[in-house]
Amino acid sequence: MSKLTEIASQVRRDIVRMVHGVQSGHPGGSLGCTEYFTALYFEIMKHNPDFTMEGRGEDLFFLSNGHISPVFYSTLARSGYFPISELATFRKINSRLQGHPTTHEHLPGVRVASGSLGQGMSVAIGAALAKKLNKDNGTVFSLHGDGELDEGQNWEAIMSAAHLKVDNLVSTIDYNGQQIDGPTKKVMNLGNLHAKFEAFGWQVMEMDGNNMDAVVEGLKKAKSLLGNGKPVVILMTTIMGNGVDFMAGTHEWHGIAPNDEQLAKALAQLPETMGDY
C-alpha cells in the first residue's frame, strides 16, 4: 500500500506539471481519480505494456470521460507503456498525448478515442462481449464521469449490458458531484444512482475513491462478483482536485491550468517519489 501511495503522489505531480506546462487541460477530475488509476494499473489489472490493440488474454481498460487524460497518460507512462519523458509533450503540436486520447496517434495503451462523452460504456460492452466470443477470461474495466451520465446513450448501454448478461465488465462512476458547469445536483440531478443501476439489472457497489486501501479492496471485490450473469458497477465517491488543497472540492478546477505560483504550491503538497520527467 505504501508503494501504491508513493506512485499516486508522483502521478499527481505529473498531472499538475503537464497541465501547467501547456496552460491547458483538466486537472480536477484527474487528481480525483488518481488512486483508482494507480490501483488498477499497478495492482489489479492483468495487462502488458508490450501493447496490442486486441489485448487477448489481458484485462482491458476504457476511459470514457476522456478529458481526464493527464492521469491516464501519467499512469500509462509510469507503468511502462511509453517513455516518461514524453509526458512533457502533453497537448503540444504533433504530440501523441492529445488533450483527449485518440487512436490515430498510435499511443500504446489507448484503445478508443474518448472525447465525446457517453460512448465509453457501449465500447466497453462490445469489448467484453468479444472476450466472451473469444473464450478469453480477461475482465473489461471502464471509467465514467457522473456528469457524463447526463448523456442518454449511457442508459441504453446500461440496459443492454444487463440484458446481454455482460458479467465480465466492471464499470466505475467517478461520483464527485461536479461537472463543468457546476454541481451535478444543480446541473442535472442524478437522483439515487444506486437504485437506478439496480433497477437496470446491475450489481452495485460503493467505495471511497480517494482511500487507496478502499479502492484496492473495492476493485478486488468487484472482480470476485463477476461471472454471475450481471455486470458490476462501482459508485466511486471522490473529491475533484483531491491532493491539492486549493483545487479540492470545486468544479472551478475542472478544466483550467495552474499558474507558476499555484504550481509551486501544489507541488509542495505532493512528494516526488519516482522522479519528475
XYZ file of N, CA and C in Angstrom:
831
model
N 0.820 -1.206 0.000
C 0.000 0.000 0.000
C 0.861 1.266 0.000
N 1.954 1.225 0.736
C 2.825 2.404 0.782
C 3.408 2.690 -0.599
N 3.747 1.612 -1.353
C 4.273 1.790 -2.703
C 3.222 2.409 -3.615
N 1.987 1.923 -3.524
C 0.909 2.479 -4.339
C 0.676 3.956 -4.008
N 0.755 4.301 -2.739
C 0.573 5.690 -2.318
C 1.685 6.572 -2.877
N 2.904 6.042 -2.906
C 4.030 6.781 -3.482
C 3.820 7.010 -4.976
N 3.362 5.979 -5.666
C 3.097 6.120 -7.100
C 2.031 7.180 -7.341
N 0.970 7.153 -6.531
C -0.126 8.116 -6.684
C 0.363 9.551 -6.500
N 1.272 9.763 -5.571
C 1.816 11.099 -5.356
C 2.567 11.583 -6.594
N 3.345 10.684 -7.192
C 4.087 11.056 -8.393
C 3.152 11.318 -9.565
N 2.112 10.509 -9.690
C 1.133 10.717 -10.757
C 0.478 12.087 -10.603
N 0.156 12.456 -9.383
C -0.442 13.781 -9.160
C 0.540 14.902 -9.534
N 1.818 14.714 -9.238
C 2.825 15.696 -9.667
C 2.838 15.799 -11.194
N 2.799 14.652 -11.859
C 2.770 14.655 -13.316
C 1.567 15.428 -13.838
N 0.408 15.201 -13.240
C -0.826 15.848 -13.695
C -0.703 17.362 -13.659
N -0.329 17.915 -12.519
C -0.293 19.379 -12.404
C 0.820 19.968 -13.260
N 1.924 19.241 -13.413
C 3.020 19.751 -14.246
C 2.648 19.708 -15.724
N 1.977 18.647 -16.156
C 1.559 18.545 -17.554
C 0.593 19.663 -17.926
N -0.408 19.873 -17.093
C -1.422 20.888 -17.383
C -0.809 22.293 -17.310
N 0.066 22.509 -16.332
C 0.745 23.801 -16.218
C 1.643 24.057 -17.429
N 2.335 23.010 -17.897
C 3.317 23.172 -18.956
C 2.754 23.713 -20.252
N 1.484 23.431 -20.519
C 0.872 23.892 -21.759
C -0.289 24.850 -21.479
N -0.521 25.136 -20.178
C -1.612 26.026 -19.748
C -2.953 25.607 -20.345
N -3.184 24.290 -20.296
C -4.414 23.736 -20.852
C -4.600 22.326 -20.321
N -5.852 21.941 -20.115
C -6.121 20.579 -19.665
C -7.068 20.535 -18.493
N -7.245 19.337 -17.946
C -8.265 19.081 -16.931
C -7.640 18.440 -15.693
N -7.224 19.259 -14.728
C -6.588 18.698 -13.529
C -7.562 18.146 -12.499
N -8.764 18.715 -12.374
C -9.669 18.377 -11.281
C -10.046 16.913 -11.219
N -10.658 16.399 -12.283
C -11.059 15.001 -12.318
C -9.872 14.058 -12.325
N -8.773 14.493 -12.944
C -7.562 13.666 -12.968
C -7.038 13.434 -11.555
N -6.956 14.495 -10.767
C -6.474 14.371 -9.385
C -7.423 13.515 -8.558
N -8.724 13.637 -8.802
C -9.702 12.875 -8.031
C -9.655 11.385 -8.302
N -9.204 11.000 -9.507
C -9.209 9.586 -9.890
C -7.834 8.927 -9.806
N -6.876 9.584 -9.180
C -5.507 9.068 -9.167
C -5.386 7.741 -8.439
N -6.060 7.591 -7.302
C -5.993 6.311 -6.585
C -6.554 5.176 -7.444
N -7.633 5.460 -8.142
C -8.253 4.442 -8.995
C -7.280 3.967 -10.064
N -6.684 4.889 -10.796
C -5.759 4.509 -11.864
C -4.540 3.775 -11.313
N -4.017 4.261 -10.203
C -2.832 3.632 -9.611
C -3.142 2.201 -9.179
N -4.246 2.021 -8.489
C -4.623 0.676 -8.045
C -4.881 -0.243 -9.231
N -5.559 0.281 -10.240
C -5.930 -0.534 -11.393
C -4.696 -1.035 -12.144
N -3.779 -0.127 -12.444
C -2.641 -0.489 -13.296
C -1.476 -1.116 -12.542
N -1.354 -0.823 -11.258
C -0.207 -1.334 -10.515
C -0.556 -2.476 -9.557
N -1.852 -2.830 -9.463
C -2.239 -3.875 -8.510
C -3.302 -4.831 -9.060
N -4.290 -4.315 -9.763
C -5.482 -5.107 -10.073
C -5.457 -5.739 -11.459
N -5.183 -4.955 -12.465
C -5.317 -5.442 -13.842
C -4.169 -6.338 -14.273
N -4.532 -7.348 -15.049
C -3.536 -8.141 -15.766
C -3.363 -7.467 -17.128
N -2.215 -6.803 -17.334
C -2.030 -6.063 -18.577
C -0.569 -6.097 -18.986
N -0.319 -5.767 -20.240
C 1.020 -5.891 -20.803
C 1.408 -4.594 -21.509
N 2.443 -3.900 -21.008
C 2.908 -2.678 -21.677
C 3.412 -2.914 -23.101
N 3.702 -4.168 -23.447
C 4.005 -4.515 -24.835
C 2.669 -4.590 -25.566
N 2.164 -3.443 -25.928
C 0.755 -3.229 -26.252
C 0.326 -3.849 -27.576
N -0.832 -4.512 -27.551
C -1.551 -4.908 -28.761
C -2.971 -4.391 -28.644
N -3.544 -3.970 -29.749
C -4.886 -3.392 -29.713
C -5.923 -4.390 -29.205
N -5.779 -5.656 -29.604
C -6.786 -6.653 -29.233
C -6.688 -7.053 -27.768
N -5.476 -7.145 -27.239
C -5.300 -7.452 -25.822
C -5.825 -8.819 -25.414
N -5.608 -9.825 -26.238
C -6.059 -11.171 -25.882
C -5.337 -11.659 -24.628
N -6.092 -12.284 -23.743
C -5.504 -12.808 -22.518
C -5.208 -11.753 -21.477
N -5.594 -10.516 -21.732
C -5.357 -9.414 -20.790
C -6.681 -8.850 -20.295
N -6.603 -8.105 -19.203
C -7.708 -7.235 -18.822
C -7.603 -5.959 -19.649
N -8.737 -5.365 -19.978
C -8.762 -4.146 -20.783
C -9.366 -2.998 -19.985
N -8.898 -1.781 -20.293
C -9.467 -0.586 -19.653
C -9.882 0.410 -20.716
N -11.067 1.003 -20.513
C -11.558 2.045 -21.404
C -11.912 3.283 -20.581
N -11.307 4.407 -20.952
C -11.606 5.683 -20.311
C -12.688 6.374 -21.111
N -13.862 6.523 -20.525
C -14.967 7.164 -21.232
C -14.904 8.686 -21.104
N -14.637 9.184 -19.903
C -14.527 10.641 -19.695
C -13.105 11.078 -20.058
N -12.872 11.138 -21.383
C -11.521 11.292 -21.907
C -10.806 12.573 -21.536
N -11.533 13.571 -21.035
C -10.862 14.828 -20.685
C -9.898 14.660 -19.510
N -10.033 13.586 -18.717
C -9.071 13.390 -17.626
C -7.853 12.605 -18.121
N -7.458 12.914 -19.344
C -6.310 12.250 -19.966
C -5.000 12.411 -19.186
N -4.758 13.519 -18.461
C -3.477 13.610 -17.753
C -3.208 12.445 -16.805
N -4.206 12.016 -16.045
C -3.995 10.899 -15.119
C -3.808 9.595 -15.886
N -4.483 9.454 -17.006
C -4.350 8.263 -17.839
C -2.942 8.184 -18.433
N -2.483 9.291 -19.024
C -1.158 9.305 -19.639
C -0.053 9.060 -18.616
N -0.152 9.715 -17.473
C 0.865 9.526 -16.439
C 0.923 8.069 -15.999
N -0.250 7.471 -15.773
C -0.299 6.081 -15.329
C 0.293 5.145 -16.380
N -0.053 5.373 -17.649
C 0.493 4.529 -18.717
C 2.014 4.659 -18.789
N 2.508 5.882 -18.726
C 3.959 6.083 -18.800
C 4.666 5.459 -17.602
N 4.131 5.686 -16.421
C 4.767 5.167 -15.199
C 4.704 3.637 -15.124
N 3.768 3.025 -15.863
C 3.704 1.556 -15.867
C 4.360 0.953 -17.103
N 5.060 1.784 -17.887
C 5.934 1.250 -18.922
C 5.433 1.227 -20.342
N 4.320 1.890 -20.644
C 3.772 1.846 -21.998
C 4.536 2.726 -22.982
N 5.055 3.842 -22.516
C 5.854 4.732 -23.360
C 6.781 5.544 -22.461
N 7.805 6.201 -23.019
C 8.787 6.899 -22.182
C 8.165 7.988 -21.316
N 8.570 8.034 -20.066
C 8.060 9.042 -19.137
C 8.344 10.449 -19.642
N 9.468 10.623 -20.328
C 9.844 11.943 -20.846
C 8.810 12.491 -21.827
N 8.031 11.596 -22.445
C 7.030 12.033 -23.423
C 5.885 12.804 -22.778
N 5.742 12.695 -21.466
C 4.705 13.464 -20.774
C 4.892 14.965 -20.991
N 6.124 15.390 -21.262
C 6.405 16.812 -21.486
C 5.787 17.326 -22.779
N 5.301 16.424 -23.637
C 4.713 16.855 -24.913
C 3.195 17.004 -24.825
N 2.618 16.803 -23.662
C 1.157 16.827 -23.485
C 0.510 18.034 -24.154
N -0.461 17.769 -25.024
C -1.279 18.770 -25.718
C -0.485 19.683 -26.653
N 0.731 19.327 -26.981
C 1.511 20.148 -27.897
C 1.332 19.662 -29.337
N 1.704 20.516 -30.302
C 1.549 20.167 -31.709
C 2.324 18.891 -32.024
N 1.676 17.989 -32.758
C 2.262 16.711 -33.195
C 2.547 15.732 -32.052
N 2.037 16.022 -30.848
C 2.213 15.093 -29.730
C 1.274 13.902 -29.880
N 1.713 12.748 -29.358
C 0.812 11.591 -29.269
C -0.131 11.745 -28.091
N 0.158 12.693 -27.195
C -0.631 12.897 -25.979
C -1.588 14.063 -26.189
N -2.631 13.796 -26.973
C -3.632 14.823 -27.239
C -4.458 15.116 -25.983
N -5.188 16.226 -26.011
C -5.992 16.605 -24.858
C -7.004 15.547 -24.472
N -7.569 14.902 -25.474
C -8.418 13.736 -25.271
C -7.758 12.570 -26.011
N -7.701 11.397 -25.400
C -6.989 10.275 -26.023
C -7.557 9.939 -27.399
N -6.660 9.663 -28.334
C -7.076 9.270 -29.676
C -6.310 8.018 -30.088
N -6.817 7.325 -31.082
C -6.158 6.105 -31.551
C -5.253 6.352 -32.749
N -5.525 7.388 -33.532
C -4.701 7.576 -34.736
C -3.288 8.026 -34.399
N -3.049 8.450 -33.138
C -1.678 8.755 -32.716
C -0.883 7.480 -32.399
N -1.608 6.345 -32.311
C -0.987 5.051 -32.009
C -0.213 5.081 -30.688
N -0.807 5.713 -29.699
C -0.184 5.743 -28.378
C -0.473 4.438 -27.656
N 0.552 3.685 -27.249
C 0.323 2.417 -26.554
C -0.546 2.603 -25.311
N -1.516 1.729 -25.152
C -2.410 1.791 -24.002
C -3.767 2.374 -24.312
N -3.882 3.072 -25.441
C -5.150 3.720 -25.803
C -5.847 2.888 -26.874
N -7.036 2.388 -26.554
C -7.775 1.526 -27.490
C -8.995 2.197 -28.098
N -9.334 3.374 -27.612
C -10.504 4.059 -28.160
C -10.342 5.564 -27.958
N -10.787 6.331 -28.951
C -10.822 7.785 -28.789
C -11.972 8.138 -27.860
N -11.704 9.011 -26.912
C -12.768 9.338 -25.950
C -12.758 10.827 -25.625
N -13.344 11.578 -26.531
C -13.552 12.997 -26.288
C -15.039 13.259 -26.145
N -15.821 12.655 -27.036
C -17.282 12.784 -26.950
C -17.785 11.925 -25.800
N -18.446 12.532 -24.837
C -18.878 11.814 -23.644
C -20.062 10.895 -23.930
N -20.171 9.853 -23.118
C -21.326 8.963 -23.179
C -21.141 7.712 -24.003
N -19.983 7.570 -24.661
C -19.812 6.450 -25.584
C -19.023 5.284 -24.987
N -18.289 5.517 -23.916
C -17.379 4.511 -23.391
C -18.048 3.245 -22.893
N -19.237 3.368 -22.342
C -19.947 2.186 -21.861
C -20.257 1.245 -23.009
N -20.690 1.796 -24.128
C -21.004 0.966 -25.293
C -19.767 0.236 -25.791
N -18.641 0.950 -25.850
C -17.388 0.343 -26.309
C -16.952 -0.770 -25.358
N -17.027 -0.500 -24.062
C -16.613 -1.496 -23.068
C -17.471 -2.757 -23.158
N -18.769 -2.584 -23.364
C -19.663 -3.738 -23.509
C -19.279 -4.545 -24.747
N -18.997 -3.854 -25.851
C -18.580 -4.551 -27.064
C -17.311 -5.362 -26.843
N -16.331 -4.764 -26.153
C -15.079 -5.470 -25.870
C -15.313 -6.670 -24.963
N -16.198 -6.499 -23.980
C -16.497 -7.601 -23.060
C -17.189 -8.749 -23.790
N -18.097 -8.430 -24.697
C -18.764 -9.470 -25.481
C -17.771 -10.178 -26.409
N -16.829 -9.409 -26.967
C -15.804 -10.007 -27.823
C -14.951 -10.998 -27.033
N -14.627 -10.656 -25.797
C -13.848 -11.572 -24.964
C -14.630 -12.873 -24.734
N -15.911 -12.760 -24.523
C -16.720 -13.963 -24.345
C -16.698 -14.825 -25.613
N -16.833 -14.190 -26.768
C -16.804 -14.930 -28.028
C -15.455 -15.608 -28.246
N -14.392 -14.947 -27.794
C -13.037 -15.495 -27.948
C -12.658 -16.467 -26.831
N -13.620 -16.719 -25.923
C -13.340 -17.562 -24.754
C -12.111 -17.059 -23.998
N -12.061 -15.739 -23.864
C -10.981 -15.033 -23.173
C -11.500 -14.659 -21.789
N -10.796 -15.085 -20.746
C -11.265 -14.855 -19.380
C -10.921 -13.474 -18.826
N -10.351 -12.599 -19.643
C -9.990 -11.264 -19.165
C -11.199 -10.442 -18.762
N -10.964 -9.483 -17.876
C -12.001 -8.557 -17.403
C -11.886 -7.231 -18.135
N -13.015 -6.617 -18.410
C -13.039 -5.286 -19.005
C -13.424 -4.279 -17.920
N -12.601 -3.245 -17.772
C -12.861 -2.163 -16.830
C -13.154 -0.882 -17.616
N -14.049 -0.065 -17.095
C -14.299 1.237 -17.715
C -14.541 2.278 -16.632
N -14.246 3.538 -16.973
C -14.440 4.651 -16.044
C -15.279 5.720 -16.718
N -16.221 6.279 -15.948
C -17.166 7.266 -16.466
C -17.348 8.386 -15.446
N -17.590 9.584 -15.931
C -17.891 10.686 -15.031
C -19.347 10.655 -14.608
N -19.639 11.216 -13.426
C -21.057 11.256 -13.029
C -21.833 12.254 -13.890
N -21.232 13.386 -14.204
C -21.885 14.332 -15.108
C -22.098 13.740 -16.494
N -21.220 12.836 -16.867
C -21.321 12.170 -18.161
C -22.600 11.344 -18.280
N -23.161 10.937 -17.151
C -24.386 10.142 -17.179
C -25.589 10.942 -17.666
N -25.422 12.254 -17.862
C -26.472 13.055 -18.493
C -26.710 12.610 -19.936
N -25.696 11.980 -20.538
C -25.812 11.519 -21.919
C -26.692 10.278 -21.993
N -27.704 10.306 -22.833
C -28.680 9.226 -22.900
C -28.132 7.893 -23.366
N -27.071 7.930 -24.198
C -26.525 6.670 -24.710
C -26.070 5.760 -23.573
N -25.615 6.353 -22.468
C -25.207 5.549 -21.315
C -26.316 4.607 -20.888
N -27.523 5.131 -20.798
C -28.617 4.350 -20.224
C -29.091 3.256 -21.177
N -28.987 3.483 -22.475
C -29.237 2.404 -23.425
C -28.208 1.295 -23.233
N -26.950 1.696 -23.056
C -25.882 0.711 -22.874
C -26.033 -0.024 -21.547
N -26.375 0.715 -20.492
C -26.552 0.109 -19.173
C -27.660 -0.940 -19.214
N -28.727 -0.622 -19.919
C -29.829 -1.573 -20.054
C -29.390 -2.807 -20.848
N -28.640 -2.590 -21.940
C -28.240 -3.718 -22.790
C -27.233 -4.618 -22.090
N -26.344 -4.052 -21.260
C -25.342 -4.875 -20.558
C -26.004 -5.898 -19.650
N -27.055 -5.482 -18.981
C -27.772 -6.420 -18.110
C -28.517 -7.454 -18.957
N -29.162 -6.988 -20.024
C -29.919 -7.904 -20.885
C -29.017 -8.963 -21.497
N -27.812 -8.562 -21.897
C -26.876 -9.473 -22.559
C -25.998 -10.245 -21.568
N -26.256 -10.024 -20.268
C -25.513 -10.725 -19.210
C -23.992 -10.552 -19.359
N -23.599 -9.302 -19.510
C -22.173 -8.978 -19.677
C -21.514 -9.009 -18.296
N -21.237 -10.214 -17.823
C -20.764 -10.386 -16.449
C -19.239 -10.484 -16.346
N -18.548 -9.899 -17.347
C -17.091 -9.753 -17.288
C -16.700 -8.276 -17.383
N -17.618 -7.415 -16.963
C -17.456 -5.964 -17.043
C -17.575 -5.323 -15.663
N -16.590 -4.465 -15.330
C -16.647 -3.643 -14.118
C -16.583 -2.178 -14.542
N -17.705 -1.487 -14.464
C -17.753 -0.066 -14.798
C -17.763 0.751 -13.520
N -16.945 1.797 -13.497
C -16.845 2.650 -12.314
C -17.307 4.057 -12.663
N -18.105 4.630 -11.787
C -18.571 6.008 -11.951
C -17.781 6.905 -10.996
N -17.098 7.907 -11.544
C -16.415 8.889 -10.698
C -17.480 9.822 -10.134
N -17.876 9.536 -8.908
C -19.028 10.194 -8.286
C -18.545 11.369 -7.434
N -18.069 12.423 -8.119
C -17.538 13.578 -7.378
C -18.541 14.717 -7.230
N -19.704 14.569 -7.843
C -20.753 15.572 -7.682
C -20.488 16.880 -8.401
N -19.502 16.890 -9.310
C -19.156 18.115 -10.027
C -19.096 17.845 -11.525
N -19.480 18.835 -12.297
C -19.253 18.783 -13.729
C -18.899 20.177 -14.207
N -18.682 20.350 -15.500
C -18.060 21.581 -15.979
C -18.830 22.843 -15.586
N -20.152 22.761 -15.519
C -20.956 23.948 -15.241
C -21.317 24.126 -13.774
N -20.935 23.174 -12.920
C -21.272 23.304 -11.510
C -21.589 21.968 -10.881
N -22.175 21.976 -9.685
C -22.537 20.719 -9.016
C -23.576 19.944 -9.831
N -23.420 18.622 -9.866
C -24.359 17.812 -10.644
C -25.798 17.974 -10.144
N -25.962 18.224 -8.845
C -27.316 18.374 -8.298
C -28.030 19.580 -8.893
N -27.257 20.597 -9.297
C -27.868 21.788 -9.884
C -27.982 21.683 -11.401
N -26.991 21.072 -12.041
C -26.988 20.980 -13.499
C -28.004 19.941 -13.977
N -27.916 18.731 -13.416
C -28.866 17.659 -13.733
C -28.787 16.640 -12.607
N -29.731 16.731 -11.694
C -29.694 15.873 -10.508
C -29.786 14.400 -10.908
N -28.816 13.623 -10.481
C -28.754 12.209 -10.846
C -29.653 11.335 -9.981
N -30.161 11.895 -8.895
C -31.026 11.119 -8.017
C -30.285 9.980 -7.344
N -30.981 8.886 -7.133
C -30.410 7.728 -6.442
C -29.764 6.794 -7.473
N -28.469 6.993 -7.715
C -27.779 6.186 -8.724
C -27.743 4.713 -8.346
N -27.594 4.424 -7.071
C -27.564 3.038 -6.605
C -28.852 2.329 -7.025
N -29.972 2.968 -6.730
C -31.267 2.371 -7.072
C -31.464 2.285 -8.579
N -30.984 3.293 -9.306
C -31.135 3.285 -10.763
C -30.398 2.095 -11.382
N -29.128 1.905 -11.016
C -28.367 0.797 -11.591
C -28.961 -0.552 -11.183
N -29.410 -0.656 -9.943
C -30.049 -1.908 -9.523
C -31.303 -2.174 -10.351
N -32.071 -1.134 -10.590
C -33.295 -1.292 -11.385
C -32.978 -1.711 -12.817
N -31.785 -1.306 -13.299
C -31.376 -1.676 -14.650
C -30.712 -3.052 -14.691
N -30.614 -3.718 -13.536
C -30.143 -5.092 -13.518
C -28.671 -5.299 -13.249
N -28.013 -4.299 -12.676
C -26.589 -4.397 -12.366
C -26.366 -4.761 -10.904
N -25.190 -5.358 -10.620
C -24.710 -5.488 -9.245
C -24.021 -4.171 -8.894
N -24.410 -3.577 -7.785
C -23.943 -2.230 -7.455
C -23.084 -2.244 -6.197
N -21.948 -1.592 -6.292
C -21.049 -1.415 -5.152
C -20.790 0.074 -4.952
N -20.338 0.424 -3.762
C -19.908 1.799 -3.494
C -18.549 1.755 -2.815
N -17.699 2.747 -3.098
C -16.398 2.796 -2.427
C -15.862 4.220 -2.378
N -14.968 4.449 -1.430
C -14.267 5.722 -1.280
C -13.110 5.727 -2.262
N -13.198 6.546 -3.295
C -12.202 6.549 -4.352
C -10.912 7.262 -4.027
N -10.830 7.913 -2.875
C -9.588 8.601 -2.504
C -8.885 7.945 -1.333
N -9.294 6.718 -1.010
C -8.636 5.910 0.013
C -8.059 4.682 -0.684
N -6.727 4.604 -0.752
C -6.090 3.556 -1.544
C -6.492 2.159 -1.078
N -6.556 1.952 0.232
C -6.971 0.646 0.741
C -8.371 0.291 0.258
N -9.276 1.280 0.333
C -10.655 1.041 -0.073
C -10.764 0.763 -1.569
N -9.956 1.462 -2.366
C -10.005 1.269 -3.818
C -9.512 -0.125 -4.199
N -8.383 -0.529 -3.626
C -7.850 -1.864 -3.927
C -8.844 -2.937 -3.496
N -9.367 -2.811 -2.268
C -10.354 -3.790 -1.772
C -11.590 -3.794 -2.648
N -12.059 -2.591 -3.024
C -13.269 -2.479 -3.828
C -13.119 -3.119 -5.200
N -11.987 -2.878 -5.855
C -11.769 -3.450 -7.178
C -11.622 -4.976 -7.103
N -10.963 -5.448 -6.053
C -10.850 -6.902 -5.875
C -12.222 -7.527 -5.648
N -13.033 -6.881 -4.840
C -14.381 -7.402 -4.585
C -15.214 -7.404 -5.872
N -15.082 -6.324 -6.659
C -15.836 -6.239 -7.906
C -15.492 -7.407 -8.825
N -14.194 -7.724 -8.929
C -13.791 -8.851 -9.773
C -14.371 -10.168 -9.252
N -14.472 -10.274 -7.933
C -14.996 -11.515 -7.348
C -16.481 -11.709 -7.631
N -17.180 -10.635 -7.956
C -18.616 -10.712 -8.225
C -18.927 -11.070 -9.674
N -17.908 -11.069 -10.522
C -18.133 -11.340 -11.939
C -18.475 -12.810 -12.178
N -19.043 -13.077 -13.348
C -19.385 -14.453 -13.725
C -20.716 -14.922 -13.197
N -21.506 -13.987 -12.670
C -22.801 -14.364 -12.090
C -23.988 -13.868 -12.913
N -23.728 -13.568 -14.183
C -24.830 -13.182 -15.059
C -25.164 -11.705 -15.060
N -24.438 -10.901 -14.254
C -24.715 -9.469 -14.201
C -23.416 -8.661 -14.290
N -23.470 -7.497 -14.962
C -22.329 -6.586 -14.920
C -22.237 -5.937 -13.539
N -21.065 -5.415 -13.214
C -20.830 -4.782 -11.911
C -20.531 -3.295 -12.113
N -21.161 -2.465 -11.314
C -20.847 -1.035 -11.320
C -20.383 -0.619 -9.924
N -19.361 0.227 -9.890
C -18.867 0.795 -8.638
C -19.168 2.285 -8.640
N -19.931 2.733 -7.660
C -20.147 4.169 -7.467
C -19.006 4.660 -6.580
N -18.036 5.318 -7.191
C -16.794 5.677 -6.516
C -16.827 7.149 -6.106
N -17.006 7.393 -4.825
C -17.039 8.762 -4.317
C -15.631 9.337 -4.291
N -15.442 10.448 -4.976
C -14.136 11.121 -4.982
C -14.317 12.606 -4.732
N -13.210 13.262 -4.469
C -13.181 14.722 -4.360
C -12.439 15.256 -5.572
N -13.100 16.041 -6.381
C -12.432 16.645 -7.528
C -11.259 17.486 -7.033
N -10.094 17.319 -7.653
C -8.913 18.068 -7.243
C -8.228 17.520 -6.013
N -8.567 16.295 -5.610
C -8.019 15.736 -4.375
C -6.490 15.696 -4.397
N -5.888 16.048 -3.260
C -4.435 16.051 -3.126
C -3.823 17.426 -3.184
N -4.569 18.387 -3.733
C -4.114 19.780 -3.797
C -5.185 20.631 -3.137
N -4.876 21.206 -1.990
C -5.932 21.794 -1.154
C -6.756 22.874 -1.848
N -6.128 23.733 -2.632
C -6.895 24.833 -3.228
C -7.669 24.407 -4.481
N -7.435 23.195 -4.954
C -8.196 22.669 -6.093
C -9.334 21.751 -5.663
N -9.304 21.291 -4.425
C -10.191 20.217 -3.984
C -11.640 20.672 -3.792
N -12.569 19.861 -4.296
C -13.981 20.010 -3.980
C -14.732 21.046 -4.770
N -14.175 21.549 -5.859
C -14.869 22.567 -6.634
C -14.769 22.276 -8.122
N -15.831 22.602 -8.856
C -15.824 22.407 -10.307
C -14.942 23.429 -11.008
N -14.498 24.466 -10.292
C -13.720 25.533 -10.909
C -12.407 25.029 -11.513
N -11.882 23.904 -10.971
C -10.635 23.346 -11.490
C -10.897 22.177 -12.436
N -12.119 22.101 -12.957
C -12.442 21.055 -13.932
C -11.509 21.140 -15.139
N -11.335 22.354 -15.660
C -10.597 22.474 -16.910
C -9.736 23.705 -17.038
N -9.079 24.128 -15.945
C -8.133 25.244 -16.041
C -6.784 24.819 -15.483
N -5.741 25.541 -15.897
C -4.376 25.189 -15.504
C -3.868 26.129 -14.412
N -3.005 25.635 -13.522
C -2.406 26.490 -12.503
C -1.345 27.405 -13.101
N -1.201 28.597 -12.500
C -0.100 29.471 -12.904
C 1.178 29.032 -12.179
N 2.258 29.760 -12.358
C 3.546 29.359 -11.763
C 3.472 29.266 -10.250
N 2.849 30.259 -9.638
C 2.746 30.278 -8.180
C 1.875 29.131 -7.677
N 0.772 28.888 -8.344
C -0.124 27.798 -7.955
C 0.534 26.437 -8.158
N 1.316 26.295 -9.223
C 2.026 25.043 -9.452
C 2.986 24.756 -8.304
N 3.744 25.771 -7.912
C 4.697 25.592 -6.818
C 3.983 25.196 -5.532
N 2.833 25.812 -5.294
C 2.055 25.500 -4.091
C 1.532 24.061 -4.154
N 1.095 23.637 -5.338
C 0.586 22.272 -5.499
C 1.700 21.245 -5.318
N 2.840 21.479 -5.944
C 3.946 20.526 -5.863
C 4.485 20.391 -4.445
N 4.374 21.467 -3.660
C 4.830 21.408 -2.267
C 4.000 20.440 -1.445
N 2.792 20.122 -1.930
C 1.903 19.201 -1.212
C 2.026 17.760 -1.718
N 2.814 17.562 -2.781
C 2.883 16.264 -3.434
C 4.337 15.795 -3.498
N 4.743 14.889 -2.623
C 6.137 14.425 -2.598
C 6.547 13.792 -3.930
N 7.766 14.109 -4.366
C 8.330 13.489 -5.556
C 8.884 12.138 -5.155
N 8.344 11.074 -5.705
C 8.692 9.718 -5.241
C 9.344 8.845 -6.296
N 9.112 9.162 -7.577
C 9.652 8.327 -8.653
C 10.505 9.117 -9.627
N 10.680 10.401 -9.352
C 11.442 11.260 -10.236
C 10.554 11.948 -11.248
N 10.636 13.274 -11.306
C 9.855 14.032 -12.288
C 10.417 13.810 -13.685
N 9.545 13.948 -14.686
C 10.010 13.847 -16.070
C 10.768 15.112 -16.454
